[in-house]
PDB file of C-alpha atoms in Angstrom:
ATOM      1  CA  MET A   1     111.349  73.402 134.899  1.00 46.00           C
ATOM      2  CA  LYS A   2     110.950  73.016 131.145  1.00 42.00           C
ATOM      3  CA  ALA A   3     107.518  74.668 131.262  1.00 44.00           C
ATOM      4  CA  LEU A   4     108.931  77.562 133.271  1.00 41.00           C
ATOM      5  CA  PHE A   5     111.701  78.011 130.705  1.00 40.00           C
ATOM      6  CA  SER A   6     109.189  78.002 127.833  1.00 45.00           C
ATOM      7  CA  THR A   7     107.041  80.602 129.586  1.00 44.00           C
ATOM      8  CA  SER A   8     110.082  82.813 130.174  1.00 46.00           C
ATOM      9  CA  VAL A   9     111.125  82.561 126.532  1.00 45.00           C
ATOM     10  CA  ALA A  10     107.588  83.396 125.379  1.00 47.00           C
ATOM     11  CA  THR A  11     107.465  86.397 127.734  1.00 46.00           C
ATOM     12  CA  PHE A  12     110.827  87.633 126.490  1.00 45.00           C
ATOM     13  CA  ALA A  13     109.751  87.207 122.862  1.00 49.00           C
ATOM     14  CA  MET A  14     106.544  89.135 123.505  1.00 49.00           C
ATOM     15  CA  SER A  15     108.516  91.948 125.186  1.00 48.00           C
ATOM     16  CA  ALA A  16     110.833  92.092 122.188  1.00 47.00           C
ATOM     17  CA  VAL A  17     107.866  92.361 119.812  1.00 46.00           C
ATOM     18  CA  LEU A  18     106.377  95.173 121.902  1.00 45.00           C
ATOM     19  CA  ALA A  19     109.703  97.008 121.843  1.00 46.00           C
ATOM     20  CA  LEU A  20     109.917  96.735 118.065  1.00 45.00           C
ATOM     21  CA  ILE A  21     106.317  97.882 117.698  1.00 45.00           C
ATOM     22  CA  SER A  22     106.900 100.875 119.939  1.00 43.00           C
ATOM     23  CA  VAL A  23     110.049 101.991 118.135  1.00 43.00           C
ATOM     24  CA  GLY A  24     108.882 101.332 114.558  1.00 43.00           C
ATOM     25  CA  PRO A  25     110.420 102.893 111.440  1.00 43.00           C
ATOM     26  CA  VAL A  26     111.238 106.584 111.256  1.00 45.00           C
ATOM     27  CA  HIS A  27     108.790 108.640 109.157  1.00 50.00           C
ATOM     28  CA  ALA A  28     107.877 112.286 108.864  1.00 65.00           C
ATOM     29  CA  GLU A  29     104.508 111.470 110.349  1.00 80.00           C
ATOM     30  CA  VAL A  30     102.581 113.574 112.842  1.00 94.00           C
ATOM     31  CA  ARG A  31     102.202 112.067 116.328  1.00 94.00           C
ATOM     32  CA  SER A  32      99.980 112.873 119.264  1.00 95.00           C
ATOM     33  CA  LYS A  33     101.575 113.809 122.589  1.00 93.00           C
ATOM     34  CA  SER A  34     100.805 110.351 123.966  1.00 93.00           C
ATOM     35  CA  ASN A  35     102.166 108.647 120.818  1.00 93.00           C
ATOM     36  CA  GLU A  36      98.842 106.825 120.576  1.00 95.00           C
ATOM     37  CA  ILE A  37      97.795 108.517 117.305  1.00 97.00           C
ATOM     38  CA  VAL A  38     100.005 108.697 114.205  1.00 97.00           C
ATOM     39  CA  VAL A  39      98.959 110.549 111.041  1.00 97.00           C
ATOM     40  CA  LEU A  40     100.580 109.497 107.768  1.00 97.00           C
ATOM     41  CA  GLN A  41      99.997 112.103 105.078  1.00 96.00           C
ATOM     42  CA  PRO A  42     100.220 111.314 101.345  1.00 96.00           C
ATOM     43  CA  LYS A  43     103.854 112.464 101.222  1.00 95.00           C
ATOM     44  CA  ASP A  44     104.727 109.908 103.933  1.00 95.00           C
ATOM     45  CA  LEU A  45     103.276 107.029 101.902  1.00 96.00           C
ATOM     46  CA  PRO A  46     104.247 105.392  98.569  1.00 96.00           C
ATOM     47  CA  GLU A  47     103.991 107.744  95.589  1.00 95.00           C
ATOM     48  CA  ALA A  48     100.818 106.041  94.311  1.00 96.00           C
ATOM     49  CA  ALA A  49      99.038 107.265  97.444  1.00 96.00           C
ATOM     50  CA  GLN A  50      99.339 110.830  96.156  1.00 95.00           C
ATOM     51  CA  THR A  51      97.054 110.105  93.178  1.00 93.00           C
ATOM     52  CA  LEU A  52      93.467 111.224  93.749  1.00 91.00           C
ATOM     53  CA  GLY A  53      90.906 108.509  94.380  1.00 91.00           C
ATOM     54  CA  ASN A  54      87.111 108.418  94.411  1.00 88.00           C
ATOM     55  CA  SER A  55      86.330 105.237  96.354  1.00 93.00           C
ATOM     56  CA  ALA A  56      88.071 102.486  98.318  1.00 95.00           C
ATOM     57  CA  PHE A  57      87.473  99.273 100.199  1.00 94.00           C
ATOM     58  CA  LEU A  58      89.368  96.794 102.409  1.00 96.00           C
ATOM     59  CA  TYR A  59      89.729  93.071 101.813  1.00 95.00           C
ATOM     60  CA  SER A  60      91.387  90.400 103.984  1.00 93.00           C
ATOM     61  CA  ASP A  61      92.435  87.105 102.396  1.00 90.00           C
ATOM     62  CA  ASN A  62      92.872  83.655 103.915  1.00 85.00           C
ATOM     63  CA  ASP A  63      96.602  84.211 104.437  1.00 86.00           C
ATOM     64  CA  GLY A  64      96.143  86.968 107.003  1.00 87.00           C
ATOM     65  CA  CYS A  65      96.894  89.816 104.590  1.00 94.00           C
ATOM     66  CA  THR A  66      94.749  92.942 104.276  1.00 96.00           C
ATOM     67  CA  TYR A  67      94.585  95.012 101.109  1.00 97.00           C
ATOM     68  CA  LEU A  68      93.235  98.489 100.419  1.00 98.00           C
ATOM     69  CA  TYR A  69      91.876  98.965  96.885  1.00 97.00           C
ATOM     70  CA  ILE A  70      91.539 102.519  95.580  1.00 97.00           C
ATOM     71  CA  GLU A  71      89.749 103.521  92.378  1.00 95.00           C
ATOM     72  CA  GLN A  72      91.804 106.272  90.725  1.00 94.00           C
ATOM     73  CA  GLN A  73      91.804 108.412  87.584  1.00 92.00           C
ATOM     74  CA  GLN A  74      88.007 108.280  87.181  1.00 90.00           C
ATOM     75  CA  GLY A  75      87.937 104.494  86.960  1.00 90.00           C
ATOM     76  CA  ALA A  76      90.922 104.143  84.632  1.00 92.00           C
ATOM     77  CA  ARG A  77      93.197 102.667  87.310  1.00 95.00           C
ATOM     78  CA  LEU A  78      92.897 100.444  90.385  1.00 96.00           C
ATOM     79  CA  THR A  79      95.760 100.601  92.876  1.00 97.00           C
ATOM     80  CA  THR A  80      96.244  97.904  95.503  1.00 97.00           C
ATOM     81  CA  PHE A  81      98.018  98.641  98.784  1.00 98.00           C
ATOM     82  CA  ASP A  82      99.132  96.025 101.304  1.00 97.00           C
ATOM     83  CA  VAL A  83      98.007  97.510 104.646  1.00 97.00           C
ATOM     84  CA  THR A  84      98.424  94.365 106.764  1.00 95.00           C
ATOM     85  CA  ASP A  85     100.988  96.232 108.863  1.00 95.00           C
ATOM     86  CA  PRO A  86      99.955  99.930 108.981  1.00 95.00           C
ATOM     87  CA  SER A  87     103.559 100.899 109.744  1.00 93.00           C
ATOM     88  CA  LYS A  88     104.734  99.340 106.460  1.00 95.00           C
ATOM     89  CA  ILE A  89     102.135 100.238 103.841  1.00 97.00           C
ATOM     90  CA  LYS A  90     103.272  99.313 100.333  1.00 96.00           C
ATOM     91  CA  VAL A  91     101.937  99.208  96.783  1.00 97.00           C
ATOM     92  CA  VAL A  92     101.545  95.688  95.386  1.00 96.00           C
ATOM     93  CA  SER A  93      99.916  96.525  92.038  1.00 95.00           C
ATOM     94  CA  SER A  94      98.555  99.351  89.917  1.00 94.00           C
ATOM     95  CA  THR A  95      96.247  98.065  87.203  1.00 91.00           C
ATOM     96  CA  ALA A  96      94.882  99.917  84.174  1.00 92.00           C
ATOM     97  CA  LEU A  97      91.143  99.269  83.730  1.00 90.00           C
ATOM     98  CA  ALA A  98      89.004  99.353  80.598  1.00 85.00           C
ATOM     99  CA  SER A  99      86.008 100.682  82.510  1.00 84.00           C
ATOM    100  CA  PRO A 100      83.298 103.110  81.351  1.00 82.00           C
ATOM    101  CA  GLY A 101      84.092 105.576  84.151  1.00 86.00           C
ATOM    102  CA  ALA A 102      84.346 106.185  87.880  1.00 89.00           C
ATOM    103  CA  PHE A 103      82.796 103.553  90.137  1.00 91.00           C
ATOM    104  CA  ASP A 104      81.978 102.704  93.746  1.00 91.00           C
ATOM    105  CA  PHE A 105      82.414  99.461  95.678  1.00 91.00           C
ATOM    106  CA  VAL A 106      78.971  98.118  96.633  1.00 86.00           C
ATOM    107  CA  ARG A 107      79.141  94.792  98.501  1.00 84.00           C
ATOM    108  CA  PRO A 108      81.139  91.530  98.826  1.00 86.00           C
ATOM    109  CA  LEU A 109      80.149  88.586  96.620  1.00 84.00           C
ATOM    110  CA  GLY A 110      81.025  85.124  97.907  1.00 79.00           C
ATOM    111  CA  GLY A 111      84.110  86.184  99.836  1.00 80.00           C
ATOM    112  CA  ARG A 112      86.363  86.385  96.747  1.00 88.00           C
ATOM    113  CA  ALA A 113      84.705  89.164  94.768  1.00 91.00           C
ATOM    114  CA  GLU A 114      83.228  92.644  95.138  1.00 91.00           C
ATOM    115  CA  LEU A 115      80.241  94.103  93.327  1.00 87.00           C
ATOM    116  CA  ILE A 116      80.960  97.570  91.933  1.00 89.00           C
ATOM    117  CA  ARG A 117      78.620 100.137  90.379  1.00 87.00           C
ATOM    118  CA  PHE A 118      79.665 102.624  87.747  1.00 87.00           C
ATOM    119  CA  ARG A 119      78.462 106.162  88.245  1.00 84.00           C
ATOM    120  CA  ASP A 120      76.058 108.017  85.951  1.00 76.00           C
ATOM    121  CA  GLY A 121      73.978 104.875  85.323  1.00 71.00           C
ATOM    122  CA  LYS A 122      76.698 102.984  83.440  1.00 75.00           C
ATOM    123  CA  GLY A 123      75.929  99.583  84.951  1.00 78.00           C
ATOM    124  CA  VAL A 124      77.687  97.219  87.350  1.00 83.00           C
ATOM    125  CA  ALA A 125      80.683  94.872  87.309  1.00 88.00           C
ATOM    126  CA  VAL A 126      82.415  92.292  89.487  1.00 90.00           C
ATOM    127  CA  LEU A 127      85.917  92.721  90.873  1.00 93.00           C
ATOM    128  CA  ASP A 128      87.491  89.239  90.985  1.00 93.00           C
ATOM    129  CA  LEU A 129      89.709  88.911  94.079  1.00 94.00           C
ATOM    130  CA  HIS A 130      90.986  85.352  93.644  1.00 92.00           C
ATOM    131  CA  SER A 131      94.366  86.973  92.992  1.00 93.00           C
ATOM    132  CA  ALA A 132      94.087  89.548  95.766  1.00 94.00           C
ATOM    133  CA  LYS A 133      97.321  91.331  94.852  1.00 94.00           C
ATOM    134  CA  LYS A 134      96.196  91.906  91.274  1.00 92.00           C
ATOM    135  CA  PRO A 135      92.389  91.752  90.960  1.00 93.00           C
ATOM    136  CA  THR A 136      90.573  91.767  87.633  1.00 92.00           C
ATOM    137  CA  LEU A 137      87.423  93.600  86.609  1.00 90.00           C
ATOM    138  CA  LYS A 138      84.594  91.692  84.930  1.00 88.00           C
ATOM    139  CA  VAL A 139      81.911  93.897  83.377  1.00 81.00           C
ATOM    140  CA  ILE A 140      78.511  92.167  83.376  1.00 77.00           C
ATOM    141  CA  SER A 141      76.802  92.351  79.999  1.00 74.00           C
ATOM    142  CA  GLY A 142      73.060  92.216  79.403  1.00 70.00           C
ATOM    143  CA  LEU A 143      72.081  94.128  82.533  1.00 68.00           C
ATOM    144  CA  SER A 144      70.059  97.312  82.715  1.00 62.00           C
ATOM    145  CA  GLU A 145      72.252 100.385  82.666  1.00 59.00           C
ATOM    146  CA  SER A 146      70.552 101.624  85.805  1.00 61.00           C
ATOM    147  CA  GLY A 147      68.600 100.087  88.649  1.00 70.00           C
ATOM    148  CA  SER A 148      69.061  99.145  92.273  1.00 75.00           C
ATOM    149  CA  THR A 149      70.571  95.874  93.517  1.00 77.00           C
ATOM    150  CA  GLN A 150      69.402  93.513  96.240  1.00 81.00           C
ATOM    151  CA  ALA A 151      71.552  90.795  97.797  1.00 80.00           C
ATOM    152  CA  LEU A 152      70.632  87.090  97.456  1.00 84.00           C
ATOM    153  CA  GLY A 153      73.029  85.717 100.042  1.00 81.00           C
ATOM    154  CA  GLU A 154      76.733  86.157  99.266  1.00 74.00           C
ATOM    155  CA  ARG A 155      76.839  84.560  95.810  1.00 75.00           C
ATOM    156  CA  ALA A 156      74.015  86.251  93.896  1.00 81.00           C
ATOM    157  CA  PHE A 157      72.022  89.465  93.649  1.00 79.00           C
ATOM    158  CA  LEU A 158      68.923  90.889  92.050  1.00 84.00           C
ATOM    159  CA  MET A 159      69.155  93.788  89.607  1.00 79.00           C
ATOM    160  CA  ILE A 160      65.885  95.704  89.734  1.00 82.00           C
ATOM    161  CA  ASP A 161      64.779  97.747  86.734  1.00 78.00           C
ATOM    162  CA  GLU A 162      63.944 100.973  88.501  1.00 75.00           C
ATOM    163  CA  PRO A 163      65.450 104.445  88.693  1.00 69.00           C
ATOM    164  CA  TYR A 164      68.655 104.511  90.692  1.00 66.00           C
ATOM    165  CA  ASN A 165      69.488 107.782  92.375  1.00 68.00           C
ATOM    166  CA  TYR A 166      73.200 107.996  92.967  1.00 66.00           C
ATOM    167  CA  VAL A 167      74.107 110.393  95.758  1.00 71.00           C
ATOM    168  CA  ARG A 168      77.548 111.833  95.195  1.00 75.00           C
ATOM    169  CA  ALA A 169      79.803 112.182  98.189  1.00 78.00           C
ATOM    170  CA  VAL A 170      80.183 115.788  99.257  1.00 89.00           C
ATOM    171  CA  PRO A 171      83.887 116.482  99.923  1.00 93.00           C
ATOM    172  CA  ARG A 172      84.417 117.556 103.515  1.00 96.00           C
ATOM    173  CA  ASP A 173      87.448 118.552 105.544  1.00 97.00           C
ATOM    174  CA  TYR A 174      88.421 116.166 108.362  1.00 97.00           C
ATOM    175  CA  GLN A 175      90.525 117.346 111.299  1.00 97.00           C
ATOM    176  CA  VAL A 176      92.479 115.021 113.585  1.00 97.00           C
ATOM    177  CA  MET A 177      92.452 116.288 117.170  1.00 96.00           C
ATOM    178  CA  ASP A 178      94.746 115.192 120.002  1.00 96.00           C
ATOM    179  CA  ILE A 179      93.077 115.386 123.434  1.00 94.00           C
ATOM    180  CA  SER A 180      95.558 113.203 125.315  1.00 91.00           C
ATOM    181  CA  SER A 181      96.191 116.356 127.352  1.00 91.00           C
ATOM    182  CA  PRO A 182      92.665 117.806 127.822  1.00 90.00           C
ATOM    183  CA  SER A 183      94.035 121.064 129.174  1.00 92.00           C
ATOM    184  CA  ASP A 184      96.031 121.575 125.993  1.00 93.00           C
ATOM    185  CA  PRO A 185      94.155 120.052 122.992  1.00 94.00           C
ATOM    186  CA  LEU A 186      96.147 119.980 119.768  1.00 95.00           C
ATOM    187  CA  LEU A 187      95.179 119.927 116.099  1.00 96.00           C
ATOM    188  CA  LEU A 188      97.359 117.242 114.501  1.00 96.00           C
ATOM    189  CA  ALA A 189      96.258 117.473 110.882  1.00 96.00           C
ATOM    190  CA  THR A 190      93.594 118.722 108.494  1.00 97.00           C
ATOM    191  CA  VAL A 191      92.687 116.447 105.602  1.00 97.00           C
ATOM    192  CA  LYS A 192      91.117 118.489 102.814  1.00 97.00           C
ATOM    193  CA  GLU A 193      88.037 117.497 100.792  1.00 96.00           C
ATOM    194  CA  VAL A 194      87.660 113.899 101.950  1.00 96.00           C
ATOM    195  CA  LYS A 195      85.429 111.910  99.572  1.00 93.00           C
ATOM    196  CA  HIS A 196      85.660 108.477 101.172  1.00 94.00           C
ATOM    197  CA  GLN A 197      86.588 106.879 104.504  1.00 95.00           C
ATOM    198  CA  VAL A 198      87.214 103.237 105.402  1.00 96.00           C
ATOM    199  CA  VAL A 199      88.281 101.771 108.754  1.00 97.00           C
ATOM    200  CA  ASN A 200      90.110  98.551 109.585  1.00 97.00           C
ATOM    201  CA  GLY A 201      88.495  97.515 112.874  1.00 95.00           C
ATOM    202  CA  ASP A 202      91.262  94.976 113.628  1.00 95.00           C
ATOM    203  CA  THR A 203      94.117  97.492 113.685  1.00 96.00           C
ATOM    204  CA  GLY A 204      92.038 100.624 114.333  1.00 97.00           C
ATOM    205  CA  THR A 205      93.416 102.242 111.169  1.00 98.00           C
ATOM    206  CA  THR A 206      91.393 104.929 109.353  1.00 98.00           C
ATOM    207  CA  PHE A 207      91.966 105.566 105.631  1.00 98.00           C
ATOM    208  CA  LEU A 208      90.852 108.913 104.192  1.00 97.00           C
ATOM    209  CA  LEU A 209      90.707 109.798 100.479  1.00 96.00           C
ATOM    210  CA  GLY A 210      91.194 113.549 100.229  1.00 96.00           C
ATOM    211  CA  SER A 211      92.144 116.129  97.620  1.00 95.00           C
ATOM    212  CA  GLU A 212      95.860 115.364  98.099  1.00 95.00           C
ATOM    213  CA  GLY A 213      95.515 111.588  98.031  1.00 96.00           C
ATOM    214  CA  LEU A 214      95.471 108.976 100.798  1.00 97.00           C
ATOM    215  CA  THR A 215      95.890 109.908 104.466  1.00 97.00           C
ATOM    216  CA  VAL A 216      96.243 107.181 107.101  1.00 98.00           C
ATOM    217  CA  VAL A 217      95.427 107.641 110.794  1.00 98.00           C
ATOM    218  CA  ARG A 218      96.956 104.921 112.972  1.00 97.00           C
ATOM    219  CA  ARG A 219      96.054 103.964 116.554  1.00 97.00           C
ATOM    220  CA  LEU A 220      99.184 102.331 117.951  1.00 96.00           C
ATOM    221  CA  ASN A 221      97.565 100.820 121.043  1.00 96.00           C
ATOM    222  CA  VAL A 222      95.008  98.981 118.918  1.00 96.00           C
ATOM    223  CA  GLU A 223      97.748  97.857 116.517  1.00 95.00           C
ATOM    224  CA  ASN A 224      99.859  96.527 119.383  1.00 94.00           C
ATOM    225  CA  ASP A 225      96.936  94.609 120.908  1.00 94.00           C
ATOM    226  CA  TYR A 226      96.119  93.089 117.517  1.00 91.00           C
ATOM    227  CA  LYS A 227      99.721  92.008 116.874  1.00 90.00           C
ATOM    228  CA  ILE A 228     100.000  90.441 120.328  1.00 91.00           C
ATOM    229  CA  ASN A 229      96.738  88.575 119.771  1.00 88.00           C
ATOM    230  CA  GLN A 230      97.996  87.289 116.411  1.00 86.00           C
ATOM    231  CA  LEU A 231     101.239  86.174 118.068  1.00 87.00           C
ATOM    232  CA  HIS A 232      99.240  84.232 120.659  1.00 84.00           C
ATOM    233  CA  LEU A 233      97.155  82.564 117.938  1.00 81.00           C
ATOM    234  CA  SER A 234     100.186  81.561 115.897  1.00 80.00           C
ATOM    235  CA  SER A 235     101.928  80.051 118.942  1.00 81.00           C
ATOM    236  CA  ASN A 236      98.945  77.841 119.882  1.00 72.00           C
TER     237      ASN A 236
END
């Protein structure tokens, strides 16, 4: 009898979570006819999302939080967004950087750092993520100003003294199409001059850096499945 009661309570709790997920907060977002796709434009997000960015990457810490880092103002600023819950994206820090210019995120280093490369042959640096909400940039001295890199596991890399040809991203327009009703396809949004795209495979969320700032495309079914799975894991 006790087991039956526990199962009923768990089922009720899960139904309540699903109801909350389905309702969600009220935004001025664009939704598909099926409510499966939600487009959050820069104006729907925190003000910092309206600042232009050149590159971005996602990082998940050991506490179950996921952060989106965006390089802004030609490398002069790094803004950190908490995107753990795509329906409640918030800014957790905006850090001024003493960097030589715009940069790109290259690869993870040891799980708590990210290798970055400055554009125009200005060298590389390490982004220290031990404090994930407010990372710090460590420029590596003594390295060649140009050259390619090669991974040595997760905790080291080779810098090779050879010409490095940086290929700049060509801004392209992205259009979000709704085909939930194939007989009546609908254009939900056009994101102008996208320079960078990153995807969170866990929640199905796509982040686009365009000429107006950050645009977020949510997939509610994937989000719901992920939240239910996390609820199961936490209850075991």
